[in-house]
CSV table of C-alpha atoms and ligand atoms in Angstrom, one decimal:
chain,number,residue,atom,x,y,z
E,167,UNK,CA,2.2,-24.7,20.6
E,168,UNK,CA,3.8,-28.4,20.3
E,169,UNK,CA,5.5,-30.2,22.6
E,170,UNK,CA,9.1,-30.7,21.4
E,171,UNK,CA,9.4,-33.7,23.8
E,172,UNK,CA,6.5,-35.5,22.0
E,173,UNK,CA,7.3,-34.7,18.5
E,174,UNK,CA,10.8,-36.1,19.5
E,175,UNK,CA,9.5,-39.4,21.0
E,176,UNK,CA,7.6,-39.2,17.2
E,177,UNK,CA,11.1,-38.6,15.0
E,178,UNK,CA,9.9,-35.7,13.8
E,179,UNK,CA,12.4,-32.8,13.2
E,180,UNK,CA,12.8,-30.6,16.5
E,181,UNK,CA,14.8,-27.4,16.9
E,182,UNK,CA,17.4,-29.3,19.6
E,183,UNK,CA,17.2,-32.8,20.8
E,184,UNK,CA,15.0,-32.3,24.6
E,185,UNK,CA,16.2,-33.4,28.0
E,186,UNK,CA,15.1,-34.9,30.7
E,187,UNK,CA,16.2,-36.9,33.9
E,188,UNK,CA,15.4,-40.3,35.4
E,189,UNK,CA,14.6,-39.4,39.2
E,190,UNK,CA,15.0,-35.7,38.0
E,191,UNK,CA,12.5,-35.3,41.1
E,192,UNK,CA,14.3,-36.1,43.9
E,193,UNK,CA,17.0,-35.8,47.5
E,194,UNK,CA,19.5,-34.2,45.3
E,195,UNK,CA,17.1,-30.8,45.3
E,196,UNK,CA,17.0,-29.2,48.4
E,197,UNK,CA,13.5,-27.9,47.4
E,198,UNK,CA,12.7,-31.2,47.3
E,199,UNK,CA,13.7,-32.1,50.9
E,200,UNK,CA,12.3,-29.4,52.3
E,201,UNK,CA,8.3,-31.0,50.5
E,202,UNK,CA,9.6,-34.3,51.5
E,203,UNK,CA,10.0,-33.2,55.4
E,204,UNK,CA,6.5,-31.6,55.1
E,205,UNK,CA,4.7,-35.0,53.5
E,206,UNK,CA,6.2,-36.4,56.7
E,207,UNK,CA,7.6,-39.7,54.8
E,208,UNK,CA,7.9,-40.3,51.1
E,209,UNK,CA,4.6,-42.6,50.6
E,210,UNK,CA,3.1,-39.4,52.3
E,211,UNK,CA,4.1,-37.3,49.7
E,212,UNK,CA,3.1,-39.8,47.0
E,213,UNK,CA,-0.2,-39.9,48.2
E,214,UNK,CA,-0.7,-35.8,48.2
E,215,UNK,CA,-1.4,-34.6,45.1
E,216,UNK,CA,-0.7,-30.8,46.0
E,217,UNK,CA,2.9,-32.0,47.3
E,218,UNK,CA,3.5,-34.5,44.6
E,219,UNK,CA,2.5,-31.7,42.2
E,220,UNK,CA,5.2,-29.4,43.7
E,221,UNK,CA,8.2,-31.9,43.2
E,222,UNK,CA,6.5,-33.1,39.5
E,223,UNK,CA,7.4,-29.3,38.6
E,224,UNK,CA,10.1,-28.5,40.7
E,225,UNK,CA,13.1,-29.8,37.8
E,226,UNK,CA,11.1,-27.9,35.5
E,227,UNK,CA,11.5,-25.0,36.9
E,228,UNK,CA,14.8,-25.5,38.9
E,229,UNK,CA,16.9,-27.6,36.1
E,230,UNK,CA,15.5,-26.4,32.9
E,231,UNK,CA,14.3,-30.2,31.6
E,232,UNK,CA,11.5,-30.3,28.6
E,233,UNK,CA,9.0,-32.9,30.5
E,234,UNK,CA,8.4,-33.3,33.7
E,235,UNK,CA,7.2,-36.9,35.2
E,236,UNK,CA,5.0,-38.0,37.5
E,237,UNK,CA,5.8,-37.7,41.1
E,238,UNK,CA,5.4,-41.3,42.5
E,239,UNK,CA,6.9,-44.8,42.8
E,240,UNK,CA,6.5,-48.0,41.1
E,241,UNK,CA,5.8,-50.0,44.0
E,242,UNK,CA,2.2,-48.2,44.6
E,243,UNK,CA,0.9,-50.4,42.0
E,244,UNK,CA,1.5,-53.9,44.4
E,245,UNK,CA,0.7,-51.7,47.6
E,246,UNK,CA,-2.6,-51.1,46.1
E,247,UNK,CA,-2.9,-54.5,45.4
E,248,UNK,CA,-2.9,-55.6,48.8
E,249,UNK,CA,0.5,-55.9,50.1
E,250,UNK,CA,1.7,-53.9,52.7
E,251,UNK,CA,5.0,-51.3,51.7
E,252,UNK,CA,7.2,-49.4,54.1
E,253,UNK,CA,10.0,-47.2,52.7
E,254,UNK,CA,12.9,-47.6,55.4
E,255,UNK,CA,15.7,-45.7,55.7
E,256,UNK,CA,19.4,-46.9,54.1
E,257,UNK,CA,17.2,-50.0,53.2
E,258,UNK,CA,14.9,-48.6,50.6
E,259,UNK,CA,11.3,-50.4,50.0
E,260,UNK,CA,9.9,-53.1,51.7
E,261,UNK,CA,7.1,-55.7,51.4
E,262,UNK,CA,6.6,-57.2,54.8
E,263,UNK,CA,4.5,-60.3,53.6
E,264,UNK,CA,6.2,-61.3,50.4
E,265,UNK,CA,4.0,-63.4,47.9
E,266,UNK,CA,4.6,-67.7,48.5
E,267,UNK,CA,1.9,-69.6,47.2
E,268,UNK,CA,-0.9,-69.4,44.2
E,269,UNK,CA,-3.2,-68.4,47.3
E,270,UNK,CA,-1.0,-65.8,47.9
E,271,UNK,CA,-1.2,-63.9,43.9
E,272,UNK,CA,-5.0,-65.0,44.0
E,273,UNK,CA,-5.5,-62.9,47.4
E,274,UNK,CA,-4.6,-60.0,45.4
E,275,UNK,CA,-6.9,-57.2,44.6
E,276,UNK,CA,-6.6,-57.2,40.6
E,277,UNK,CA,-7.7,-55.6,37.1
E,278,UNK,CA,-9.7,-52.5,37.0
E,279,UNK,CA,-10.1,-52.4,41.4
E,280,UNK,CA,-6.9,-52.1,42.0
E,281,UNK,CA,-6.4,-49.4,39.4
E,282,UNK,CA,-9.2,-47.8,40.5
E,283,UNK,CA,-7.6,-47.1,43.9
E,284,UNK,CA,-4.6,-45.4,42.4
E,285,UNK,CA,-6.6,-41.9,42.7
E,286,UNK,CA,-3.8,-40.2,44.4
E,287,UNK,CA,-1.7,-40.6,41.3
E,288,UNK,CA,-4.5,-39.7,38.4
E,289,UNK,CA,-5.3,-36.4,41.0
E,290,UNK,CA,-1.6,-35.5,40.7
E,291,UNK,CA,-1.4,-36.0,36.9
E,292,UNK,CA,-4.5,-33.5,36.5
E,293,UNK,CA,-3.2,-30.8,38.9
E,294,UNK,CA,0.4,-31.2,36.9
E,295,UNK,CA,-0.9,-31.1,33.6
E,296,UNK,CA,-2.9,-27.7,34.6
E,297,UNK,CA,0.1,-25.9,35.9
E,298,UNK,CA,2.7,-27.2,33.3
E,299,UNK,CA,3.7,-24.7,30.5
E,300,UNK,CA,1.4,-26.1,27.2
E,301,UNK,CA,5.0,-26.6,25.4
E,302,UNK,CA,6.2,-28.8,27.9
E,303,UNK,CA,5.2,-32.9,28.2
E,304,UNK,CA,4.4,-34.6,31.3
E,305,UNK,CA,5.2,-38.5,31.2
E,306,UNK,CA,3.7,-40.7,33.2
E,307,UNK,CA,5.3,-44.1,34.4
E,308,UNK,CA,4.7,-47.9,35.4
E,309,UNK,CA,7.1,-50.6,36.4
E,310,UNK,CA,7.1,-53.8,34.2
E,311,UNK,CA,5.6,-56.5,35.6
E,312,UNK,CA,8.6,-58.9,35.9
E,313,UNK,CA,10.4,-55.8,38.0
E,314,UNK,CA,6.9,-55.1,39.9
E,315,UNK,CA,6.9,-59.5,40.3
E,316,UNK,CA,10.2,-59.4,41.0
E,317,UNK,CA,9.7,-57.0,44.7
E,318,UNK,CA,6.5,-58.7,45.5
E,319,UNK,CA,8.9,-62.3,45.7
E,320,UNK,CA,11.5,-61.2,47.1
E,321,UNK,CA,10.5,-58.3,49.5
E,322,UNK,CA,13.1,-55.6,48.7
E,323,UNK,CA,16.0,-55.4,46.7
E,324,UNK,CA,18.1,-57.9,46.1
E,325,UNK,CA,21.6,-58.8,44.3
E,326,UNK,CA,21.4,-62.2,43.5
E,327,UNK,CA,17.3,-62.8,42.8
E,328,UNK,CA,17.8,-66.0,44.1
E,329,UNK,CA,14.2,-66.2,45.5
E,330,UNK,CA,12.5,-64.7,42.0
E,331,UNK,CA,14.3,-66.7,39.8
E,332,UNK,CA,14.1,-69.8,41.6
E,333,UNK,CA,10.5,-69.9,40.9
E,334,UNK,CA,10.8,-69.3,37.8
E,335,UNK,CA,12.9,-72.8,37.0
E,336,UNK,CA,10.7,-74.5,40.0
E,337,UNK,CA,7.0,-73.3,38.9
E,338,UNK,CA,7.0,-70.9,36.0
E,339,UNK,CA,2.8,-71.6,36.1
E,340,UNK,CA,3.0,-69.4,39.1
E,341,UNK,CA,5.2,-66.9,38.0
E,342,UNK,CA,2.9,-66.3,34.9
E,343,UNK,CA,0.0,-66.1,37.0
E,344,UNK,CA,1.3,-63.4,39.1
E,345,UNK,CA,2.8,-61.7,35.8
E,346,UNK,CA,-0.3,-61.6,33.8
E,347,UNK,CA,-2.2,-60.5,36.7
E,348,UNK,CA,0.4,-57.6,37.4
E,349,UNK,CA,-0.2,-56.5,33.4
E,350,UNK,CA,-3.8,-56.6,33.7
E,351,UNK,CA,-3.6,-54.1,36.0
E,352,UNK,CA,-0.7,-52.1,34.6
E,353,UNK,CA,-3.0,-51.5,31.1
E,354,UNK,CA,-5.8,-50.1,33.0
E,355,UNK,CA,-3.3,-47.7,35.5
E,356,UNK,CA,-1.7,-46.4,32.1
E,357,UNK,CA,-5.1,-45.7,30.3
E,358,UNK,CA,-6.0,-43.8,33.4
E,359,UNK,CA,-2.7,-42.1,33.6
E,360,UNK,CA,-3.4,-41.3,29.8
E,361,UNK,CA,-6.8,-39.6,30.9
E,362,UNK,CA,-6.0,-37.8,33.8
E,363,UNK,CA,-3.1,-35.7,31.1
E,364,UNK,CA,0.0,-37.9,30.7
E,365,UNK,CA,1.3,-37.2,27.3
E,366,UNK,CA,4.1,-40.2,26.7
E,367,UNK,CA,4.7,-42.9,29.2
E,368,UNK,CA,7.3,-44.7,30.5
E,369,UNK,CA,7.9,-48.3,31.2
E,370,UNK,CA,11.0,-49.1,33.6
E,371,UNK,CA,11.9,-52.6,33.9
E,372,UNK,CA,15.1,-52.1,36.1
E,373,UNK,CA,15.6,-55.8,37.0
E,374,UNK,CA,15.8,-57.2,33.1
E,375,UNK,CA,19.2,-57.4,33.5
E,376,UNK,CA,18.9,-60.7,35.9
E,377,UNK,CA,17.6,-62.9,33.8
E,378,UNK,CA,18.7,-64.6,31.2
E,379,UNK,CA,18.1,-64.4,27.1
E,380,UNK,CA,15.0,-67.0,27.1
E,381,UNK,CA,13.9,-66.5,30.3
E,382,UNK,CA,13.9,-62.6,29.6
E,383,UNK,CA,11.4,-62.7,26.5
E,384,UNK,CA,9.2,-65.0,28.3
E,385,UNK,CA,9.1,-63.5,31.6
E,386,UNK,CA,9.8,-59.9,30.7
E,387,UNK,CA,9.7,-58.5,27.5
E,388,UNK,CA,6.4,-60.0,26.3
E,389,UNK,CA,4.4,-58.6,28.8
E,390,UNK,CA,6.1,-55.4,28.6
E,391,UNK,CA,5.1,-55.4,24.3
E,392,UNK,CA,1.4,-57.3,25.3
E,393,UNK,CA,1.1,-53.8,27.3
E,394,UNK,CA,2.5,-51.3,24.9
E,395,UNK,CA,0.4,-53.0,22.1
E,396,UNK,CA,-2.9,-52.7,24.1
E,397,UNK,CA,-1.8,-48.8,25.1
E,398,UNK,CA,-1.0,-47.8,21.3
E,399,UNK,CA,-4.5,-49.9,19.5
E,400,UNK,CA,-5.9,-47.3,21.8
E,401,UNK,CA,-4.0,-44.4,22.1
E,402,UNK,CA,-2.2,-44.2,19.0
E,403,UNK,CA,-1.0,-40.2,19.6
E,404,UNK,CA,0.6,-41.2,23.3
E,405,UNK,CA,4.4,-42.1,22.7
E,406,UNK,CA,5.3,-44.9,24.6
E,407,UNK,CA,8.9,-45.4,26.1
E,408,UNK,CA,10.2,-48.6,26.9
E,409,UNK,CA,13.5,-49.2,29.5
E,410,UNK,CA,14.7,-52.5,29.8
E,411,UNK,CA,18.1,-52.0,31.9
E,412,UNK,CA,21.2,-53.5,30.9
E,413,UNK,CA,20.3,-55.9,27.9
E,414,UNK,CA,22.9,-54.7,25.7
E,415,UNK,CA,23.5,-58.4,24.6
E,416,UNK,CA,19.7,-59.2,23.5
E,417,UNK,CA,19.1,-56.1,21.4
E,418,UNK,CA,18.7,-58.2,17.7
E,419,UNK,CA,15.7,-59.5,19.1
E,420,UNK,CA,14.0,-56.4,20.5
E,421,UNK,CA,10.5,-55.5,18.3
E,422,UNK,CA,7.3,-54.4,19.4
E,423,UNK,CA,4.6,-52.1,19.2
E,424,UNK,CA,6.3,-48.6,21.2
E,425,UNK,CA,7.9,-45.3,19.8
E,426,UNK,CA,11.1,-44.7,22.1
E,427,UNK,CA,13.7,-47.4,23.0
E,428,UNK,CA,15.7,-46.0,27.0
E,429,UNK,CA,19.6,-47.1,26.5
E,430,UNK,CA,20.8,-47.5,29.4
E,431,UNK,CA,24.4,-46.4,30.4
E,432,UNK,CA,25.8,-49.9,29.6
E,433,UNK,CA,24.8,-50.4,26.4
E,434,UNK,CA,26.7,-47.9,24.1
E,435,UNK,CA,24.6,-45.5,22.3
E,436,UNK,CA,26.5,-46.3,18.5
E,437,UNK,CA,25.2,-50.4,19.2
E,438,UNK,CA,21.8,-49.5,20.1
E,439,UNK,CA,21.9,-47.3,17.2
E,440,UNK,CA,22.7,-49.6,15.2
E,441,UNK,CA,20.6,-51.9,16.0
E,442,UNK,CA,17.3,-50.4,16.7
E,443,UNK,CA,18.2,-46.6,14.9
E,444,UNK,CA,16.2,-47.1,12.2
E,445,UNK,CA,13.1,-48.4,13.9
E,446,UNK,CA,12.9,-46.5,17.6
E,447,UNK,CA,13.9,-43.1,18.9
E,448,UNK,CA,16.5,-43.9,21.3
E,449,UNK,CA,16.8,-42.2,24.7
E,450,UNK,CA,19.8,-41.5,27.2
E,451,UNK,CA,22.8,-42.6,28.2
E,452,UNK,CA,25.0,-40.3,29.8
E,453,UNK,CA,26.4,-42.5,33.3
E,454,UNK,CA,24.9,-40.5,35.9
E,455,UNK,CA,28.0,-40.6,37.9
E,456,UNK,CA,29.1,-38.0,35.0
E,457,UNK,CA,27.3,-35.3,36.6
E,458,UNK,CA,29.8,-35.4,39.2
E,459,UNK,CA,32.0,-33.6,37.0
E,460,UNK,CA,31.3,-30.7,34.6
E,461,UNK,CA,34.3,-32.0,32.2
E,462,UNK,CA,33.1,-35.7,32.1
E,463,UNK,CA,29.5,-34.4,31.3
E,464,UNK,CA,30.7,-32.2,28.6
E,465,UNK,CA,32.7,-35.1,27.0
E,466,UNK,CA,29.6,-37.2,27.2
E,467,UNK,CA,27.1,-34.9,25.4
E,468,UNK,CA,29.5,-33.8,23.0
E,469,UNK,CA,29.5,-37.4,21.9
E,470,UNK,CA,26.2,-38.5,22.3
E,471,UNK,CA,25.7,-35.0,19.7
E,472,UNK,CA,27.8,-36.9,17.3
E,473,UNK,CA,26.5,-40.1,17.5
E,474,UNK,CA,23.2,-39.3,17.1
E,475,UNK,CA,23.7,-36.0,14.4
E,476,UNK,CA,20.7,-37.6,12.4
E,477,UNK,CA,18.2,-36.7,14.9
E,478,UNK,CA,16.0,-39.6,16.5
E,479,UNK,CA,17.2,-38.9,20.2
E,480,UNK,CA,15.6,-37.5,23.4
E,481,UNK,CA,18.9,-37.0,26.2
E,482,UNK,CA,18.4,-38.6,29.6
E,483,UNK,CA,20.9,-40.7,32.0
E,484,UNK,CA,21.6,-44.4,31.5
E,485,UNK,CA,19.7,-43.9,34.8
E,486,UNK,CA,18.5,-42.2,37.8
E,487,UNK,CA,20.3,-39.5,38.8
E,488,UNK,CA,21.9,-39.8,42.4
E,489,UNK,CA,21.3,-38.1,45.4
E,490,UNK,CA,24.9,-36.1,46.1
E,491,UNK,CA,25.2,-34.7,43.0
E,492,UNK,CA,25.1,-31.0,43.0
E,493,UNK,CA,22.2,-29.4,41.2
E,494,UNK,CA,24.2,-26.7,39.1
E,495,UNK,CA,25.9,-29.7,37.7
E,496,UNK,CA,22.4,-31.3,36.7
E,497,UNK,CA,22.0,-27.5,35.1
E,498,UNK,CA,24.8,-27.6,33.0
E,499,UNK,CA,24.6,-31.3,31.4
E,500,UNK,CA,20.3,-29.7,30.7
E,501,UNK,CA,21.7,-26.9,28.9
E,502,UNK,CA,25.0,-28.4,27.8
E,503,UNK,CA,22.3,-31.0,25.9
E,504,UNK,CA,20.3,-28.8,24.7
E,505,UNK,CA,22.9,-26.3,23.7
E,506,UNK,CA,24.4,-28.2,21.6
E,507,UNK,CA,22.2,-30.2,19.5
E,508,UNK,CA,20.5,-27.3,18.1
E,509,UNK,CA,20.1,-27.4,14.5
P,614,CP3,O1,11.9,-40.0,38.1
P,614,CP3,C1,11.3,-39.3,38.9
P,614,CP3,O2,11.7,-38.2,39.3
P,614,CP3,C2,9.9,-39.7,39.3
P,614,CP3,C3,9.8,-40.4,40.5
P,614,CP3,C4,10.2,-41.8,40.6
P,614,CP3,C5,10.6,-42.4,41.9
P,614,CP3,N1,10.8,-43.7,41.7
P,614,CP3,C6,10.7,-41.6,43.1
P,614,CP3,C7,11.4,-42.1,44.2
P,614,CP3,C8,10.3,-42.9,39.7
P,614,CP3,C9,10.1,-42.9,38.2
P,614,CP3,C10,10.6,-44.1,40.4
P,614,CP3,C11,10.7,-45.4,39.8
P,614,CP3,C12,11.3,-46.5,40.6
P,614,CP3,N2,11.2,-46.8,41.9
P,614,CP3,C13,12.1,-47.5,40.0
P,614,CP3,C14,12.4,-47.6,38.5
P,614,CP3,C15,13.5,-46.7,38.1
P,614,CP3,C16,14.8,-47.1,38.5
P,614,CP3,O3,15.5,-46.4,39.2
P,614,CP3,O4,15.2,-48.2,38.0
P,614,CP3,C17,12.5,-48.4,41.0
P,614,CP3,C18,13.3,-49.7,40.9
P,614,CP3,C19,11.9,-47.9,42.2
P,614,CP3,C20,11.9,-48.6,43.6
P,614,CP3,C21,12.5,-47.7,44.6
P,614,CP3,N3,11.8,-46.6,45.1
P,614,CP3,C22,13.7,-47.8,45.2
P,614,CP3,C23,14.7,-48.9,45.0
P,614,CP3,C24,13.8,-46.7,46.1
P,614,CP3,C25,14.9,-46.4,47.1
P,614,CP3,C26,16.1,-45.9,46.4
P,614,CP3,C27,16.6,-44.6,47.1
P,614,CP3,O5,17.1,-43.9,46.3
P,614,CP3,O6,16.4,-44.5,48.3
P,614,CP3,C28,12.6,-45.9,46.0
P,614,CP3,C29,12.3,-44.7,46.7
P,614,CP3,C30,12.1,-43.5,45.9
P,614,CP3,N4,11.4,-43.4,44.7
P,614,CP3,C31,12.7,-42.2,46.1
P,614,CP3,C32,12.2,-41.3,45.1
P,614,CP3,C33,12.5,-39.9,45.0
P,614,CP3,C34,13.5,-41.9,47.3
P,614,CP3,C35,12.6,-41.6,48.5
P,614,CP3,C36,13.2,-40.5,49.3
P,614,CP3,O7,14.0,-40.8,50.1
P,614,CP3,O8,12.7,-39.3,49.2
């Protein structure tokens, strides 16, 4: 059998439009917390592949979504560079030797070594893709390198990316170093991700939205297309999902070499239609603080059904869903969606 998910991501004709959730793996499943509290800690559980396999499935099984994805983080990719990461409570993650100097990005571990040490995540993609239904598409995920750049500067999260951005007016030579190393390794972590069983991947680049329209081409976007263009000359049958959040303003100049464009919940879904429609599969939008509400989800999907009648949609939240919200809600928007867009 097909998978619906990847035909989709393809815009080929499907019997409904299929669903699935950013951070569908995750707090707000008690099943979840109860693998979590047995990893120990969540890089624990990252780094099992029998645990990590568990919570891939769990929103399968539990919510009803058409592809599961890869239990893991972003942030392993700079950890396996080099630099030391701690997930802390309330805070989220945590470099505690931010990058400074060229020394610094040169220090890292790069290419095809640091991709190499990544096994954890490859062992969990094979152990998924054994146990998922054949009908069913696992995805597997990267962070772009200006988000990925963008933690390894600054150390954590940050509101005004004061410490990012200011080297990026003060020496942009050392911001594209780090960035082109950061891709190097990002191609050879999605090949491998491809040939341990992931069927479509993902690229999130959360922190697009901080820069601005220039700056966000040169420092973004063309790493993220130099990536999907080296994944696709090679792997042509892989759909390839690209999520830049909150760049509702720089659509017209979106292009590139992927299958499925991620609309975030800012950007409405009748714009990025009409701007990218025609040439991408779009995916989303539905604000996750929806799900907080079975009425507000229904008016959501009911709408997205309109807009996008034609076809040429996966469903998904503008982003990742949040930790409080109650898992028969997360049910009904899975079945609402796939309820119904069926044709
Ligand atoms: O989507 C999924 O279900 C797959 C797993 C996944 C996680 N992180 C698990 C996780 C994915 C795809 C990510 C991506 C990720 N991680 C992004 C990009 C997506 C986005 O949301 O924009 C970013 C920016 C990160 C960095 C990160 N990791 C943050 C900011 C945090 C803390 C936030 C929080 O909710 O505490 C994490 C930790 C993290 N990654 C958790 C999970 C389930 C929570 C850890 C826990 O407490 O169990």
């Amino acid at each position: 059998m097909g998978k619906i998910f990847v035909d989709a991501c393809f815009g080929k004709p499907t019997p409904y439009t299929p669903v699935w959730m950013m951070r569908q793996a995750g707090r707000y499943l008690p099943e979840y917390m109860k693998v979590r509290a047995e990893a120990g800690n969540f890089l624990n559980l990252c780094h099992n592949p029998a645990l990590a396999c568990e919570v891939t499935l769990q929103p399968i099984d539990i919510v009803g979504v058409d592809a599961a994805i890869l239990f893991s983080d972003i942030l392993v990719i700079p950890h396996e560079m080099g630099m030391d990461l701690d997930f802390i409570k309330g805070e989220g993650p945590v470099f505690a030797k931010p990058l400074k100097t060229q020394e610094d990005v040169d220090t890292l571990l790069g290419g095809i070594e640091a991709a190499s040490k990544l096994t954890y995540v490859y062992d969990t993609l094979k152990l998924v893709r054994s146990q998922l239904s054949e009908d069913k598409a696992l995805i597997g995920f990267t962070g772009s390198p200006w988000t990925l750049a963008t933690y390894m500067i600054e150390g954590h999260g940050t509101k005004t990316y004061s410490v990012v951005k200011k080297l990026i007016y003060t020496n942009p030579a050392l911001m594209h170093s780090l960035l082109s190393k950061v891709a190097e390794v990002i191609k050879y972590y999605l090949e491998m991700q491809i040939e341990a069983g992931a069927d479509v991947v993902q690229i999130f680049d959360s922190w697009a939205a901080a820069l601005e329209k220039p700056k966000y081409f040169e420092f973004s976007w063309n790493y993220m297309k130099e990536i999907a263009s080296h994944i696709k000359a090679k792997y042509p049958h892989i759909p390839i999902i690209m999520f830049p959040k909150g760049i509702p303003a720089f659509l017209d100049d979106i292009d590139g070499d992927f299958d499925v464009f991620g609309v975030d919940w800012s950007t409405p879904m009748a714009l990025a239609k009409e701007k990218l429609g025609d040439r991408y599969v779009l995916q989303g939008n539905m604000e996750p603080c929806r799900l907080y509400s079975k009425e507000a989800i229904k008016e959501c999907v009911s709408s997205l059904c309109e807009t996008m009648k034609d076809g040429r949609h996966i469903f998904n939240l503008g982003h990742g869903i949040l930790p409080d919200v109650a898992v028969e809600n997360a049910k009904y928007f899975v079945s609402l969606a796939q309820e119904l867009s069926k044709r």
